Coordinates of C-alpha atoms (C1' of nucleotides) in Angstrom, one line a residue:
Chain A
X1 CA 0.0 0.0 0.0
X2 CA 1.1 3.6 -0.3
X3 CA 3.6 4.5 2.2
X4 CA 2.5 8.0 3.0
X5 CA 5.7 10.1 3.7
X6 CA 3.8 11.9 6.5
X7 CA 1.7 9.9 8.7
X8 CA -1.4 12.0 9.1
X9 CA -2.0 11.3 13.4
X10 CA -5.3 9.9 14.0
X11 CA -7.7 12.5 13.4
X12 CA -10.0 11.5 16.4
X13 CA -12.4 13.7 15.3
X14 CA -14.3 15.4 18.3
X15 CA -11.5 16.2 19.3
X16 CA -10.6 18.4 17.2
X17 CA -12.1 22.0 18.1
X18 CA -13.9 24.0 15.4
X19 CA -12.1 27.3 15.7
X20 CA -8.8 24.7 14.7
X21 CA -10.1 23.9 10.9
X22 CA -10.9 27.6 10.5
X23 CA -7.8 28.2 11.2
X24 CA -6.2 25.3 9.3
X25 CA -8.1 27.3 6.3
X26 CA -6.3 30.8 7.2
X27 CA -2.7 28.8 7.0
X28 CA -3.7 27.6 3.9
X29 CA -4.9 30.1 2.0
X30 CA -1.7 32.2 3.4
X31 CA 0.9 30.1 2.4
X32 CA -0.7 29.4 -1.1
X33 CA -0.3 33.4 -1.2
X34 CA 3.6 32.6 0.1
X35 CA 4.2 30.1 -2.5
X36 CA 2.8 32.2 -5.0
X37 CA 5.8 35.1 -4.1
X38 CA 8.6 32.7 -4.0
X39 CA 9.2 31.7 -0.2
X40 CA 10.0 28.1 0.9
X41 CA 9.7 28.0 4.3
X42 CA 8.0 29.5 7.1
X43 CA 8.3 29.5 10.3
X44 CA 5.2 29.3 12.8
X45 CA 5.9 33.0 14.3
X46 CA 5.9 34.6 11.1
X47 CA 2.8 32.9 9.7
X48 CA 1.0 33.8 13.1
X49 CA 2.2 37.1 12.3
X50 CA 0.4 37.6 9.1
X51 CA -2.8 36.2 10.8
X52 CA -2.8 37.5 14.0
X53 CA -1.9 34.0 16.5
X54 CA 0.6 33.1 18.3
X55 CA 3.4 31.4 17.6
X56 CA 2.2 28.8 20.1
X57 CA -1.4 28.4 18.6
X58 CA 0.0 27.4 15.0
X59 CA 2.3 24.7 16.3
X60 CA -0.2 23.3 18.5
X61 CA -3.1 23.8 15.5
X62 CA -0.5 21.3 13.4
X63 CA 0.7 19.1 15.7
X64 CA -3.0 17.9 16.1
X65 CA -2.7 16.1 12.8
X66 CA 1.0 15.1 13.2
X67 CA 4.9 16.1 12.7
X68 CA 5.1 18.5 9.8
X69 CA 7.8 21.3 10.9
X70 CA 11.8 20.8 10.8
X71 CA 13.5 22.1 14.1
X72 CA 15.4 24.6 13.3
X73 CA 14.0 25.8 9.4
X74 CA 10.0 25.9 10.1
X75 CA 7.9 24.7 7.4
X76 CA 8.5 23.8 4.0
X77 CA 5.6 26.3 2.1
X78 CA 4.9 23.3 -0.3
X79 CA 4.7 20.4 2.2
X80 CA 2.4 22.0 4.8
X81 CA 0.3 23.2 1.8
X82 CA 0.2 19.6 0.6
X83 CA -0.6 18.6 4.8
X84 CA -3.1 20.9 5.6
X85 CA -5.0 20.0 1.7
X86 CA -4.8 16.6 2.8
X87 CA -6.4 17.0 6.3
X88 CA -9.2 19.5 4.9
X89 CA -10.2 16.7 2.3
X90 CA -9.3 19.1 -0.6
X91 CA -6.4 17.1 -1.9
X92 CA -9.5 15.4 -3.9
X93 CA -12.2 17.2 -5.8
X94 CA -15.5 17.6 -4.3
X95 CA -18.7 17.8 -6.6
X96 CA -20.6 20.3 -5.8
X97 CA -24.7 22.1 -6.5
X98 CA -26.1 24.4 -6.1
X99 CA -29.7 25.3 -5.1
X100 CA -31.2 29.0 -5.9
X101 CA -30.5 30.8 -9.0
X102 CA -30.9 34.3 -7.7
X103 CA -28.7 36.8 -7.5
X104 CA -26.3 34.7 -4.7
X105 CA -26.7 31.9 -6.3
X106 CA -25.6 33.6 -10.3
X107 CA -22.5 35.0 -8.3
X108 CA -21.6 31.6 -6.6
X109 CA -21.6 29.8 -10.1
X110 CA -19.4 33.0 -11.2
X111 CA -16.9 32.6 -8.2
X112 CA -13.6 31.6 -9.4
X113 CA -11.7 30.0 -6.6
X114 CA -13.9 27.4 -5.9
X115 CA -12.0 25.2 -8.5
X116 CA -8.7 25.6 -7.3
X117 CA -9.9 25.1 -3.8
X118 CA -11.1 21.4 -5.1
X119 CA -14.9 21.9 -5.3
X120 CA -16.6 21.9 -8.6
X121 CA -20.2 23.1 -9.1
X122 CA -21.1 20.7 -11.7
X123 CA -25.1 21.5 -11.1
X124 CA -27.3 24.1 -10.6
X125 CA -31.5 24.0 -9.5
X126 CA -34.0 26.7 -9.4
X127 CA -37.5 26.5 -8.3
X128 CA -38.6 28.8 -11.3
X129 CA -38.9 26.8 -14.5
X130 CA -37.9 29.8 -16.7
X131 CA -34.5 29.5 -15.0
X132 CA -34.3 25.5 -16.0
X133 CA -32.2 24.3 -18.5
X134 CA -30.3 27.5 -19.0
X135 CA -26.3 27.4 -18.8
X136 CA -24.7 30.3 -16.4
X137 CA -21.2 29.9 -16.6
X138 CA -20.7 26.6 -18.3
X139 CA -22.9 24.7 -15.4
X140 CA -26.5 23.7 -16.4
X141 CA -29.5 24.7 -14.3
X142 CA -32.0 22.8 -13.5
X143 CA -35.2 22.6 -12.6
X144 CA -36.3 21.6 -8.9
X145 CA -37.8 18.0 -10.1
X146 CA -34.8 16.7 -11.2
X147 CA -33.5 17.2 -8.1
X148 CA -33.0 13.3 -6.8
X149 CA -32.4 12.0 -10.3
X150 CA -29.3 14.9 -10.7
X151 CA -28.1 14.8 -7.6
X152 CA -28.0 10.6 -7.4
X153 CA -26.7 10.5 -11.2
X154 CA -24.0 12.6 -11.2
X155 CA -22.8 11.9 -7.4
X156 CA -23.5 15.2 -5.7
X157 CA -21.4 15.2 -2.5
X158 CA -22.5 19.0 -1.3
X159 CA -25.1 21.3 -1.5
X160 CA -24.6 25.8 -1.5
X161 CA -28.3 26.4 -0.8
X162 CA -29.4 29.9 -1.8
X163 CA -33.2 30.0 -2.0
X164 CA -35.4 32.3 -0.1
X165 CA -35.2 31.3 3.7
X166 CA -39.0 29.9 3.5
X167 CA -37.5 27.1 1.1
X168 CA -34.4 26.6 2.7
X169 CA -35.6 23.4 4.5
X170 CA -37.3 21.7 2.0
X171 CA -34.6 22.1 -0.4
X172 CA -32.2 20.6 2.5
X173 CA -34.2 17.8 2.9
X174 CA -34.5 16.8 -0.8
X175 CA -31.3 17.2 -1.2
X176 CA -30.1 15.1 1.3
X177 CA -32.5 12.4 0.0
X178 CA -30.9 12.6 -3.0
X179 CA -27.5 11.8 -1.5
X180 CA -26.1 15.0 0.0
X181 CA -23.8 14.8 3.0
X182 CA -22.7 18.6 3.6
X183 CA -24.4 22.0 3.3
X184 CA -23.3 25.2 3.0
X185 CA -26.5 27.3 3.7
X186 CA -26.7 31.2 2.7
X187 CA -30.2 31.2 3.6
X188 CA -31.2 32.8 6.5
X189 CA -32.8 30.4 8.5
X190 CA -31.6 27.6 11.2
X191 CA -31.7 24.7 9.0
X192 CA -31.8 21.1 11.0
X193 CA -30.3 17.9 9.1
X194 CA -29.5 14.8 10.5
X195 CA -26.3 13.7 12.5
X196 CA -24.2 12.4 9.6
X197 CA -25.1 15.2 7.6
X198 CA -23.0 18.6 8.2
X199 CA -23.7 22.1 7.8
X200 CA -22.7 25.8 7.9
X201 CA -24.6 28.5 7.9
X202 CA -23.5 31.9 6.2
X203 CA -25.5 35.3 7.1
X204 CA -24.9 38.1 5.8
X205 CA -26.7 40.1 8.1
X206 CA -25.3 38.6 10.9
X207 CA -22.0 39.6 9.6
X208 CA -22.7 43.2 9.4
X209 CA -24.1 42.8 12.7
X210 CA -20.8 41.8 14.1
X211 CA -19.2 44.7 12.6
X212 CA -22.3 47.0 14.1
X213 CA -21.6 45.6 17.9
X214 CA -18.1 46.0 17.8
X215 CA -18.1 50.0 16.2
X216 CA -21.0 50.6 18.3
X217 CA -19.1 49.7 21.3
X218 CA -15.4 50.8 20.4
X219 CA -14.4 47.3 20.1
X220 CA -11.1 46.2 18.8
X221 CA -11.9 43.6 15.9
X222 CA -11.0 40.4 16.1
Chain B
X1 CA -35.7 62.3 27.0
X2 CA -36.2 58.8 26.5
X3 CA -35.5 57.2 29.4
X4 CA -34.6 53.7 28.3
X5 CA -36.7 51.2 30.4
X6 CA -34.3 48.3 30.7
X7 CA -30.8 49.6 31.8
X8 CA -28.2 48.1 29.5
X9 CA -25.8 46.5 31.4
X10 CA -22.2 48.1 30.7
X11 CA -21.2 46.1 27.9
X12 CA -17.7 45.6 29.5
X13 CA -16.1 45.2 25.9
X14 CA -13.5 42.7 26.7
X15 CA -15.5 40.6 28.8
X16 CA -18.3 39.9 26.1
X17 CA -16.9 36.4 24.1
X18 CA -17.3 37.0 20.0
X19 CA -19.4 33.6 20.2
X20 CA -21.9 35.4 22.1
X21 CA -22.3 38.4 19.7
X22 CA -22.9 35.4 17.1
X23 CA -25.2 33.6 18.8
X24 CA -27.5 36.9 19.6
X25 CA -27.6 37.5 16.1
X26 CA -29.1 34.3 16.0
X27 CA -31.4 34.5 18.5
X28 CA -33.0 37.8 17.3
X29 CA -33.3 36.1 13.6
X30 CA -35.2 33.0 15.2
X31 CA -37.5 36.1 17.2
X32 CA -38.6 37.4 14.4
X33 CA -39.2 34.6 12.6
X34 CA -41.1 33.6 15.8
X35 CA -42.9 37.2 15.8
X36 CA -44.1 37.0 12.4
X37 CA -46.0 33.6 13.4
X38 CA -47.5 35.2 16.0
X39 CA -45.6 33.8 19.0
X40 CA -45.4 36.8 22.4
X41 CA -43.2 34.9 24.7
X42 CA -40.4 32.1 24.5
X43 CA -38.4 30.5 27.5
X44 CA -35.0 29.7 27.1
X45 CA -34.9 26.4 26.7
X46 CA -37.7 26.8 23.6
X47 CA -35.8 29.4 21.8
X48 CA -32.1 27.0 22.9
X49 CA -33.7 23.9 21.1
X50 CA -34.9 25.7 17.9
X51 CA -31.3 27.1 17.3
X52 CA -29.2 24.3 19.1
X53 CA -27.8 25.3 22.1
X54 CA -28.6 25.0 26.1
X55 CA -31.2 27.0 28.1
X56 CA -28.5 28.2 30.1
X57 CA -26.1 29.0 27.5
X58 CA -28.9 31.3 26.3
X59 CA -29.6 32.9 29.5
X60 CA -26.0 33.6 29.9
X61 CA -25.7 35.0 26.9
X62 CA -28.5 37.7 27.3
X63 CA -27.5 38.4 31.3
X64 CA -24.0 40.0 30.1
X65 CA -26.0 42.7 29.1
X66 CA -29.2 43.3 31.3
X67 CA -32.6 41.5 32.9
X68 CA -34.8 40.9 29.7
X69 CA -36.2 37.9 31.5
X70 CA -39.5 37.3 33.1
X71 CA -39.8 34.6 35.9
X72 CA -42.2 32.3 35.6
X73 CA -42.7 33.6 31.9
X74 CA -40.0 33.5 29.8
X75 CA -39.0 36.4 27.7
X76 CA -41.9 38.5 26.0
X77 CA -40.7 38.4 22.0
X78 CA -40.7 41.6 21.1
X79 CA -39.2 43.2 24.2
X80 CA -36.5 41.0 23.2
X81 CA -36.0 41.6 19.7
X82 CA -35.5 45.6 20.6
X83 CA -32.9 44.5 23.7
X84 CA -30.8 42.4 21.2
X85 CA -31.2 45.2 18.5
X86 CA -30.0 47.8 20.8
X87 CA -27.2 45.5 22.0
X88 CA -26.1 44.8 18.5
X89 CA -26.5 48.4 17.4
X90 CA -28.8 47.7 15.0
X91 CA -31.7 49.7 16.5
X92 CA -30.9 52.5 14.3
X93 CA -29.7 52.5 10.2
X94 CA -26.1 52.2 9.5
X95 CA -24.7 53.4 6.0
X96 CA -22.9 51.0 4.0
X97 CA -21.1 51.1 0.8
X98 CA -19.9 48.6 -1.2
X99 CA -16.7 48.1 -3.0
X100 CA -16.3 45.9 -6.5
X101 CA -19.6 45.3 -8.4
X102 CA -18.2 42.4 -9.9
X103 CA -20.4 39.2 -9.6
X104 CA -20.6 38.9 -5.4
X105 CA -21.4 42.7 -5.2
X106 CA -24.1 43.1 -7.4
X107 CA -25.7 40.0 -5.4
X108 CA -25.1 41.8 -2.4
X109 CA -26.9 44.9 -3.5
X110 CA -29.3 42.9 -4.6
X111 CA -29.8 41.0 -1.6
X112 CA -33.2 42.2 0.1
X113 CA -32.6 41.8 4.2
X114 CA -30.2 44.2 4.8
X115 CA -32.2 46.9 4.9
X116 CA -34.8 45.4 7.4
X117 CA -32.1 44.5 9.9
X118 CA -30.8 47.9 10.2
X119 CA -28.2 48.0 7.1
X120 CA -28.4 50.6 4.1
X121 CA -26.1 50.7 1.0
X122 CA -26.1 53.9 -0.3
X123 CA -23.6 53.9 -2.6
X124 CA -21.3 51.1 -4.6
X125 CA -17.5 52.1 -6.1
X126 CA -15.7 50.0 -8.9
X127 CA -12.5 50.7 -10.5
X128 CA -13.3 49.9 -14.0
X129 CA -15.3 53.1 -15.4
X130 CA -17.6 51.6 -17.7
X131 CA -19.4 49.9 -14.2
X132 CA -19.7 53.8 -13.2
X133 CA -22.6 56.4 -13.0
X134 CA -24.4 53.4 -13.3
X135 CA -27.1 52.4 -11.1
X136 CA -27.6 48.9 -9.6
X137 CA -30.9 48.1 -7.6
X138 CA -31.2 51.9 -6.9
X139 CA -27.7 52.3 -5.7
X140 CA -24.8 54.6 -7.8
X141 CA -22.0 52.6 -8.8
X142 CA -18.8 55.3 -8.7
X143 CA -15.6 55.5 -9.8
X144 CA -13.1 54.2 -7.3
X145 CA -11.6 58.4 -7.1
X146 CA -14.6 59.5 -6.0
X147 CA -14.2 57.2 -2.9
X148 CA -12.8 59.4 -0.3
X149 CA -15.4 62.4 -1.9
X150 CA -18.3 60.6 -1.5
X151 CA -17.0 58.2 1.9
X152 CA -17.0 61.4 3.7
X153 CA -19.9 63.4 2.4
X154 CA -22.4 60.7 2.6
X155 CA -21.0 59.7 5.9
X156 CA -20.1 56.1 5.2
X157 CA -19.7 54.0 8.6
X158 CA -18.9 50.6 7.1
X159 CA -17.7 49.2 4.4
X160 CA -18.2 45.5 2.1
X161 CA -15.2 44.5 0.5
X162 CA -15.9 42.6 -2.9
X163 CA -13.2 43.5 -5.1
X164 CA -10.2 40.6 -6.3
X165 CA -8.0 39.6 -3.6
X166 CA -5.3 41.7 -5.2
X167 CA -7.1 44.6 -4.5
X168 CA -8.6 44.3 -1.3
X169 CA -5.8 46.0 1.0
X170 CA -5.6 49.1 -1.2
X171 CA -9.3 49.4 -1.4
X172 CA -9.6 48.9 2.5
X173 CA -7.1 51.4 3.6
X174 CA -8.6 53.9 1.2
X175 CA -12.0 53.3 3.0
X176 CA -10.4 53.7 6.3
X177 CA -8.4 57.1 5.3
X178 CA -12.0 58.2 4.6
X179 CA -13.6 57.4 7.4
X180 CA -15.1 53.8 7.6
X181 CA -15.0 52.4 11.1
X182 CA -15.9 48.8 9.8
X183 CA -15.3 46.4 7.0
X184 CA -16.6 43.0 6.5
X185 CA -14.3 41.5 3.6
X186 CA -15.1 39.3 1.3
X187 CA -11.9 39.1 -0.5
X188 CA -10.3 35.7 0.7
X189 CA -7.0 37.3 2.2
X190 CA -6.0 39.3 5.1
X191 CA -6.7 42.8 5.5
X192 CA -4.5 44.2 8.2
X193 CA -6.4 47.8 9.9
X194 CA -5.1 49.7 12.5
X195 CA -6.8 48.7 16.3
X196 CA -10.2 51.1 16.2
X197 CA -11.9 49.5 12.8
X198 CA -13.5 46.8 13.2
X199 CA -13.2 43.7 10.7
X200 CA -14.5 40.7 10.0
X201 CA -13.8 38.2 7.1
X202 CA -16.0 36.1 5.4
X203 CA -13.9 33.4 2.5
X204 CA -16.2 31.5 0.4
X205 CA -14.1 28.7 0.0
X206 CA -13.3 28.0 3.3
X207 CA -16.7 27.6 4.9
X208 CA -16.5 24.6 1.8
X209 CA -13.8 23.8 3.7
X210 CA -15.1 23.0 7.0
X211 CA -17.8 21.1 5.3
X212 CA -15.0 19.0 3.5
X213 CA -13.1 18.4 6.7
X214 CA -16.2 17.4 8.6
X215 CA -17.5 14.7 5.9
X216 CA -13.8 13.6 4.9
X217 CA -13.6 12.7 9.0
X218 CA -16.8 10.7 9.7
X219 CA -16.8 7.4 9.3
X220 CA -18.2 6.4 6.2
X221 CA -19.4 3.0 5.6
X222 CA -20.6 0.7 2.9
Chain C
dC1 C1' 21.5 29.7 17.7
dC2 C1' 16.8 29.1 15.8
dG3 C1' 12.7 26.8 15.7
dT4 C1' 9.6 22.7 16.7
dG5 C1' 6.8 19.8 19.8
dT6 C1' 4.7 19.4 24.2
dG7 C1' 3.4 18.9 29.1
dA8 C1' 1.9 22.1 32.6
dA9 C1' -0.3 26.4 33.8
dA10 C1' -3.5 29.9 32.9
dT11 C1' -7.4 31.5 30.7
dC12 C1' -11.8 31.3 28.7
dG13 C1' -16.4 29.5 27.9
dT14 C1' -20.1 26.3 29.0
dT15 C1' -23.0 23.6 31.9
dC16 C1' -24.8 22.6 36.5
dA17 C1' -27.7 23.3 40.2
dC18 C1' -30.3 26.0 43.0
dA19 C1' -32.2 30.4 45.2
dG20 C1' -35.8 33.5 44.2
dC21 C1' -39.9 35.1 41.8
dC22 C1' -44.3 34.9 39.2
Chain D
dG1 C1' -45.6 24.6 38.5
dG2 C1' -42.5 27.0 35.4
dC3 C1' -38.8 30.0 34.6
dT4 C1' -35.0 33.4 35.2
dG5 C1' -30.5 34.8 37.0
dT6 C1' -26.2 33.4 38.9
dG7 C1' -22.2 31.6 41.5
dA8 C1' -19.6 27.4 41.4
dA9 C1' -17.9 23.3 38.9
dC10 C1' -16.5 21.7 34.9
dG11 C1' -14.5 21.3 30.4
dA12 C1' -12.1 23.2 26.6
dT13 C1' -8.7 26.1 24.5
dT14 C1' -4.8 29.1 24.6
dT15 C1' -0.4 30.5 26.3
dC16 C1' 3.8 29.5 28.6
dA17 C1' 8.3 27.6 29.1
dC18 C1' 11.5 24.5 28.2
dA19 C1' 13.6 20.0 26.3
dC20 C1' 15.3 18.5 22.1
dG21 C1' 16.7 18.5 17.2
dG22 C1' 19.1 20.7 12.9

DNA sequence: CCGTGTGAAATCGTTCACAGCC
DNA sequence: GGCTGTGAACGATTTCACACGG
């Protein structure tokens, strides 16, 4: 079998907190950035540096998931890139749909980034059947009937739901008839799925009002 | 003068947790959701189960800033929803202007919802000049050196960052030298802002990439 | 030396359990 | 009876400090 060069530690997964994988997602998307200028390595201080942690916090966010620095040098840029994809799951690509052709979901489909993050919106569904069967930016749309059949056929892992907030649950639990196993919903609403079935919410609201609490109360961000 | 009849509790900035803030967001969505169905009161443990967390948690969460509580009761709805609104700051209309009407910020000025929690864009800026003088949903789309002009005479508080990643610093410390005391960014990297604006970042691709970590890590069978 | 990995200590956030009130 | 508000217990996460490796 493949001998891994890195043995990825057990990921004993409740035990790894939340705010960790956000994290994990910051380092990533930072030293793809550091790559792209040239540098090698990296040492855990600077990296916390151009996020804002600790030293401390970075080492102990990695060592979760096993040996990756070299005492002494840091971190090779290329190798903790190749670590951290690897723990995520985006070393693989991720088939993607997406549910609401409005105006988030036409900008969504337009997103670049996705791709080279490893998840590929290869369907799109809309409730309004003036919207089906049109192609926005090379992905078909469909219409909300061919929901199972799509999602089943072409092996839909994960669902961007962006219909009104009064849909929001139905379309969630079609779609994880159909197969789904992780939602990113933009709706806002508190969706509930079952256990194996994950999910994050996006608000856009509630981001502005984060911003709104902290300037109304002189906060320091962050 | 309005004497306000609940005292706020002094906020104690550094002693309010960022999870709270979040989770009061929540809590006034799910209120007005409950509002509009014609619910007056909710106990803690009602309003906890629909969103997911403990009863206590909830009461915690609301006694860092005040009594809004009834004994015996619960806590009346509406009362409530103007507590958490003036906790949040949202009990009066923040301007907000947008930055890069590319595909994400038109959706965003398109996106109905800000405006009823307290949120108004009045005015949308994009570098390349064929996007300006036009108008979007109602909203000016300017030139990018018209920001600090029009920043300072409409009184812009907060800004949304949607321009390419390449962009975003430039465009945020513009915003700032203008007069923007917050920035929610959409551009997936780092913005760093001096200590009294307020910032929060929201990347696309990596709340796919919590979703990826958590169904990569459960155990799937068959 | 510099920098990682890591137990131990400190800090922070959540849950418990109960006093007090309707 | 039902429910809030709250100190105290608990659990989790972050920071510290240092042993060890290049």
């Amino acid at each position: 079998m493949g001998s891994g060069k890195h043995k990825l530690a057990p990921p004993d997964p409740g035990e790894v907190p939340k705010a960790v994988i956000n994290r994990l997602s910051l380092y990533l998307r930072e030293l793809q950035h550091l790559l792209r200028s040239g540098k090698t390595t990296i040492s855990s201080s600077q990296l916390g540096r151009l996020l804002g942690f600790t030293d401390a916090q970075v080492r102990k966010d990695l060592t979760c998931f096993g040996h990756f620095g070299h005492p002494g040098i840091g971190y090779r840029c290329e190798e903790l890139v190749a670590a951290i994809r690897r723990i995520l799951g985006t070393d693989r690509v991720w088939t993607v749909a997406l549910f609401g052709v409005g105006n988030l979901g036409r900008a969504l489909l337009g997103y670049k980034g996705f791709g080279a993050k490893g998840f590929q919106i290869v369907a799109a569904f809309d409730q309004d059947p003036r919207k089906a069967d049109a192609t926005i930016d090379s992905i078909r749309v469909h219409p909300m009937d061919r929901l199972e059949e799509i999602v089943a056929h072409q092996q839909i892992q994960l669902a961007m739901i962006t219909v009104p907030a009064s849909a929001a649950q139905k379309v969630a639990d079609l779609a994880i008839a159909a197969g789904v196993c992780g939602i990113v919903n933009f709706a806002p609403v508190t969706l509930s799925v079952p256990e194996d079935v994950s999910l994050v919410g996006v608000d856009l609201a509630t981001e502005l009002e984060q911003i709104s609490f902290s300037v109304a109360n002189r906060l320091i961000s962050r």
